[in-house]
Amino acid sequence: MMTALLIASGGAGETVLLAQLSFREQIIIRLPSRQPPPQPMRWKEKSGPKCIPADALAGAQISGEGVDLLLRGGKRVRAKLGRCPPLDYYSGFYIRPGRDGRVCEDRDAIRVRSGGSCEIQEFRQLVPDKKRER
């Protein structure tokens, strides 16, 4: 927006003052750049270990086929479960290692915070499925 101001006085020989006053407004709208969502990683199961050291566990993710255990170093192992109550990520669950400090198939269970437990039937090693990534 611009405004001009003219001040003049009425006599002969008197000076006329001209002044200009400028206002500028700027509106900035920031739009986040949207990248397409990444394709979900596809995993292929391979034979897995019989036991996992408890101190190797870094996290867990519920999958439709069991619980994917995230290990330190970036490896993944899927715990295939027997019959159990529905796992609810928000309520959480526990894994209690045996006295040897390991979590083993056909021995240990995942305990749901709501009270039930699910026996770990087997572990399967998860590797990226290169065929399905394209």
PDB file of C-alpha atoms in Angstrom:
ATOM      1  CA  MET A   1       0.000   0.000   0.000  1.00  0.00           C
ATOM      2  CA  MET A   2       1.361   3.433  -0.906  1.00  0.00           C
ATOM      3  CA  THR A   3       0.270   6.831   0.326  1.00  0.00           C
ATOM      4  CA  ALA A   4       1.406  10.166  -1.058  1.00  0.00           C
ATOM      5  CA  LEU A   5       1.219  13.339   0.973  1.00  0.00           C
ATOM      6  CA  LEU A   6       1.289  16.819  -0.506  1.00  0.00           C
ATOM      7  CA  ILE A   7       1.693  19.791   1.799  1.00  0.00           C
ATOM      8  CA  ALA A   8       1.518  23.205   0.233  1.00  0.00           C
ATOM      9  CA  SER A   9       1.268  26.649   1.680  1.00  0.00           C
ATOM     10  CA  GLY A  10      -0.598  29.362   0.012  1.00  0.00           C
ATOM     11  CA  GLY A  11       1.688  32.259  -0.674  1.00  0.00           C
ATOM     12  CA  ALA A  12       3.712  33.282  -3.663  1.00  0.00           C
ATOM     13  CA  GLY A  13       7.322  32.413  -3.372  1.00  0.00           C
ATOM     14  CA  GLU A  14       6.794  29.987  -0.563  1.00  0.00           C
ATOM     15  CA  THR A  15       8.160  26.505  -0.902  1.00  0.00           C
ATOM     16  CA  VAL A  16       5.991  23.518  -1.367  1.00  0.00           C
ATOM     17  CA  LEU A  17       6.929  20.385   0.545  1.00  0.00           C
ATOM     18  CA  LEU A  18       6.311  17.039  -1.008  1.00  0.00           C
ATOM     19  CA  ALA A  19       6.550  13.867   1.009  1.00  0.00           C
ATOM     20  CA  GLN A  20       5.945  10.283   0.167  1.00  0.00           C
ATOM     21  CA  LEU A  21       5.225   7.604   2.704  1.00  0.00           C
ATOM     22  CA  SER A  22       5.281   3.935   1.679  1.00  0.00           C
ATOM     23  CA  PHE A  23       3.915   0.950   3.548  1.00  0.00           C
ATOM     24  CA  ARG A  24       4.552  -2.523   2.374  1.00  0.00           C
ATOM     25  CA  GLU A  25       2.819  -5.597   3.624  1.00  0.00           C
ATOM     26  CA  GLN A  26       3.982  -9.050   2.862  1.00  0.00           C
ATOM     27  CA  ILE A  27       2.046 -12.206   3.498  1.00  0.00           C
ATOM     28  CA  ILE A  28       3.967 -15.444   3.461  1.00  0.00           C
ATOM     29  CA  ILE A  29       2.120 -18.719   3.307  1.00  0.00           C
ATOM     30  CA  ARG A  30       4.288 -21.718   3.980  1.00  0.00           C
ATOM     31  CA  LEU A  31       3.230 -24.977   2.427  1.00  0.00           C
ATOM     32  CA  PRO A  32       4.899 -28.146   3.584  1.00  0.00           C
ATOM     33  CA  SER A  33       6.417 -30.124   0.781  1.00  0.00           C
ATOM     34  CA  ARG A  34       4.600 -33.379   0.493  1.00  0.00           C
ATOM     35  CA  GLN A  35       6.557 -36.360  -0.600  1.00  0.00           C
ATOM     36  CA  PRO A  36       4.707 -39.458  -1.637  1.00  0.00           C
ATOM     37  CA  PRO A  37       4.462 -41.883   1.265  1.00  0.00           C
ATOM     38  CA  PRO A  38       7.131 -44.550   1.109  1.00  0.00           C
ATOM     39  CA  GLN A  39       6.077 -47.960  -0.059  1.00  0.00           C
ATOM     40  CA  PRO A  40       5.761 -50.308   2.894  1.00  0.00           C
ATOM     41  CA  MET A  41       8.706 -52.637   3.175  1.00  0.00           C
ATOM     42  CA  ARG A  42       7.916 -56.170   2.114  1.00  0.00           C
ATOM     43  CA  TRP A  43       9.544 -58.923   4.120  1.00  0.00           C
ATOM     44  CA  LYS A  44      10.393 -62.481   3.263  1.00  0.00           C
ATOM     45  CA  GLU A  45      10.610 -65.088   6.005  1.00  0.00           C
ATOM     46  CA  LYS A  46      13.557 -67.424   6.330  1.00  0.00           C
ATOM     47  CA  SER A  47      14.400 -69.955   8.995  1.00  0.00           C
ATOM     48  CA  GLY A  48      15.124 -68.224  12.253  1.00  0.00           C
ATOM     49  CA  PRO A  49      16.988 -68.859  15.462  1.00  0.00           C
ATOM     50  CA  LYS A  50      15.653 -71.042  18.270  1.00  0.00           C
ATOM     51  CA  CYS A  51      16.471 -68.356  20.857  1.00  0.00           C
ATOM     52  CA  ILE A  52      17.236 -64.644  20.939  1.00  0.00           C
ATOM     53  CA  PRO A  53      19.372 -62.967  23.616  1.00  0.00           C
ATOM     54  CA  ALA A  54      17.083 -60.636  25.565  1.00  0.00           C
ATOM     55  CA  ASP A  55      19.652 -57.840  25.510  1.00  0.00           C
ATOM     56  CA  ALA A  56      19.525 -57.908  21.677  1.00  0.00           C
ATOM     57  CA  LEU A  57      15.868 -56.786  21.661  1.00  0.00           C
ATOM     58  CA  ALA A  58      15.425 -53.144  20.677  1.00  0.00           C
ATOM     59  CA  GLY A  59      11.700 -52.920  19.907  1.00  0.00           C
ATOM     60  CA  ALA A  60       8.616 -54.699  18.644  1.00  0.00           C
ATOM     61  CA  GLN A  61       5.917 -54.174  16.060  1.00  0.00           C
ATOM     62  CA  ILE A  62       2.658 -56.076  15.844  1.00  0.00           C
ATOM     63  CA  SER A  63       2.130 -57.606  12.419  1.00  0.00           C
ATOM     64  CA  GLY A  64      -0.764 -59.613  11.089  1.00  0.00           C
ATOM     65  CA  GLU A  65       1.302 -62.761  11.432  1.00  0.00           C
ATOM     66  CA  GLY A  66       2.704 -62.338  14.928  1.00  0.00           C
ATOM     67  CA  VAL A  67       5.102 -59.889  16.520  1.00  0.00           C
ATOM     68  CA  ASP A  68       8.092 -58.540  14.623  1.00  0.00           C
ATOM     69  CA  LEU A  69      10.997 -58.136  17.011  1.00  0.00           C
ATOM     70  CA  LEU A  70      13.507 -55.444  16.109  1.00  0.00           C
ATOM     71  CA  LEU A  71      17.017 -56.378  17.136  1.00  0.00           C
ATOM     72  CA  ARG A  72      20.014 -54.174  17.805  1.00  0.00           C
ATOM     73  CA  GLY A  73      22.009 -53.909  14.617  1.00  0.00           C
ATOM     74  CA  GLY A  74      18.900 -53.640  12.428  1.00  0.00           C
ATOM     75  CA  LYS A  75      17.860 -57.283  12.057  1.00  0.00           C
ATOM     76  CA  ARG A  76      14.231 -58.387  12.363  1.00  0.00           C
ATOM     77  CA  VAL A  77      12.775 -61.612  13.622  1.00  0.00           C
ATOM     78  CA  ARG A  78       9.087 -62.533  13.518  1.00  0.00           C
ATOM     79  CA  ALA A  79       7.711 -64.381  16.535  1.00  0.00           C
ATOM     80  CA  LYS A  80       4.952 -66.693  15.306  1.00  0.00           C
ATOM     81  CA  LEU A  81       2.401 -67.098  18.078  1.00  0.00           C
ATOM     82  CA  GLY A  82      -0.016 -69.784  19.135  1.00  0.00           C
ATOM     83  CA  ARG A  83      -3.603 -69.008  20.103  1.00  0.00           C
ATOM     84  CA  CYS A  84      -3.749 -65.866  22.138  1.00  0.00           C
ATOM     85  CA  PRO A  85      -5.944 -62.876  22.967  1.00  0.00           C
ATOM     86  CA  PRO A  86      -5.754 -59.974  20.545  1.00  0.00           C
ATOM     87  CA  LEU A  87      -2.556 -58.001  20.924  1.00  0.00           C
ATOM     88  CA  ASP A  88      -3.159 -54.322  21.461  1.00  0.00           C
ATOM     89  CA  TYR A  89      -0.127 -52.156  20.831  1.00  0.00           C
ATOM     90  CA  TYR A  90      -1.451 -49.323  22.990  1.00  0.00           C
ATOM     91  CA  SER A  91      -2.003 -51.532  26.004  1.00  0.00           C
ATOM     92  CA  GLY A  92       1.349 -53.170  25.407  1.00  0.00           C
ATOM     93  CA  PHE A  93       2.801 -56.557  26.107  1.00  0.00           C
ATOM     94  CA  TYR A  94       5.738 -58.102  27.914  1.00  0.00           C
ATOM     95  CA  ILE A  95       8.354 -60.661  27.033  1.00  0.00           C
ATOM     96  CA  ARG A  96      10.027 -62.300  30.001  1.00  0.00           C
ATOM     97  CA  PRO A  97      13.293 -64.035  29.148  1.00  0.00           C
ATOM     98  CA  GLY A  98      14.236 -67.334  30.762  1.00  0.00           C
ATOM     99  CA  ARG A  99      16.897 -67.678  33.446  1.00  0.00           C
ATOM    100  CA  ASP A 100      19.502 -68.009  30.728  1.00  0.00           C
ATOM    101  CA  GLY A 101      18.737 -64.425  29.547  1.00  0.00           C
ATOM    102  CA  ARG A 102      17.263 -65.595  26.260  1.00  0.00           C
ATOM    103  CA  VAL A 103      13.793 -65.669  24.715  1.00  0.00           C
ATOM    104  CA  CYS A 104      13.183 -69.069  23.107  1.00  0.00           C
ATOM    105  CA  GLU A 105      10.544 -70.598  20.901  1.00  0.00           C
ATOM    106  CA  ASP A 106       8.424 -73.433  22.349  1.00  0.00           C
ATOM    107  CA  ARG A 107       9.376 -72.245  25.840  1.00  0.00           C
ATOM    108  CA  ASP A 108       8.625 -68.552  26.378  1.00  0.00           C
ATOM    109  CA  ALA A 109       5.495 -66.483  25.857  1.00  0.00           C
ATOM    110  CA  ILE A 110       4.427 -62.936  25.179  1.00  0.00           C
ATOM    111  CA  ARG A 111       2.234 -61.692  27.988  1.00  0.00           C
ATOM    112  CA  VAL A 112      -0.506 -59.238  27.150  1.00  0.00           C
ATOM    113  CA  ARG A 113      -1.051 -56.475  29.715  1.00  0.00           C
ATOM    114  CA  SER A 114      -4.736 -57.334  29.835  1.00  0.00           C
ATOM    115  CA  GLY A 115      -3.820 -60.682  31.380  1.00  0.00           C
ATOM    116  CA  GLY A 116      -3.468 -63.305  28.652  1.00  0.00           C
ATOM    117  CA  SER A 117      -0.379 -64.861  27.162  1.00  0.00           C
ATOM    118  CA  CYS A 118       0.696 -66.120  23.760  1.00  0.00           C
ATOM    119  CA  GLU A 119       3.224 -68.917  23.394  1.00  0.00           C
ATOM    120  CA  ILE A 120       6.012 -68.249  20.915  1.00  0.00           C
ATOM    121  CA  GLN A 121       5.794 -71.188  18.518  1.00  0.00           C
ATOM    122  CA  GLU A 122       8.740 -70.246  16.307  1.00  0.00           C
ATOM    123  CA  PHE A 123      11.026 -67.442  15.201  1.00  0.00           C
ATOM    124  CA  ARG A 124      11.429 -66.554  11.534  1.00  0.00           C
ATOM    125  CA  GLN A 125      14.231 -64.331  10.226  1.00  0.00           C
ATOM    126  CA  LEU A 126      12.863 -61.419   8.143  1.00  0.00           C
ATOM    127  CA  VAL A 127      14.804 -60.134   5.135  1.00  0.00           C
ATOM    128  CA  PRO A 128      13.712 -57.495   2.597  1.00  0.00           C
ATOM    129  CA  ASP A 129      11.911 -59.062  -0.347  1.00  0.00           C
ATOM    130  CA  LYS A 130      13.767 -57.615  -3.353  1.00  0.00           C
ATOM    131  CA  LYS A 131      11.207 -58.967  -5.845  1.00  0.00           C
ATOM    132  CA  ARG A 132       8.313 -57.053  -4.291  1.00  0.00           C
ATOM    133  CA  GLU A 133      10.097 -53.715  -3.774  1.00  0.00           C
ATOM    134  CA  ARG A 134       9.762 -52.656  -7.424  1.00  0.00           C
TER     135      ARG A 134
END
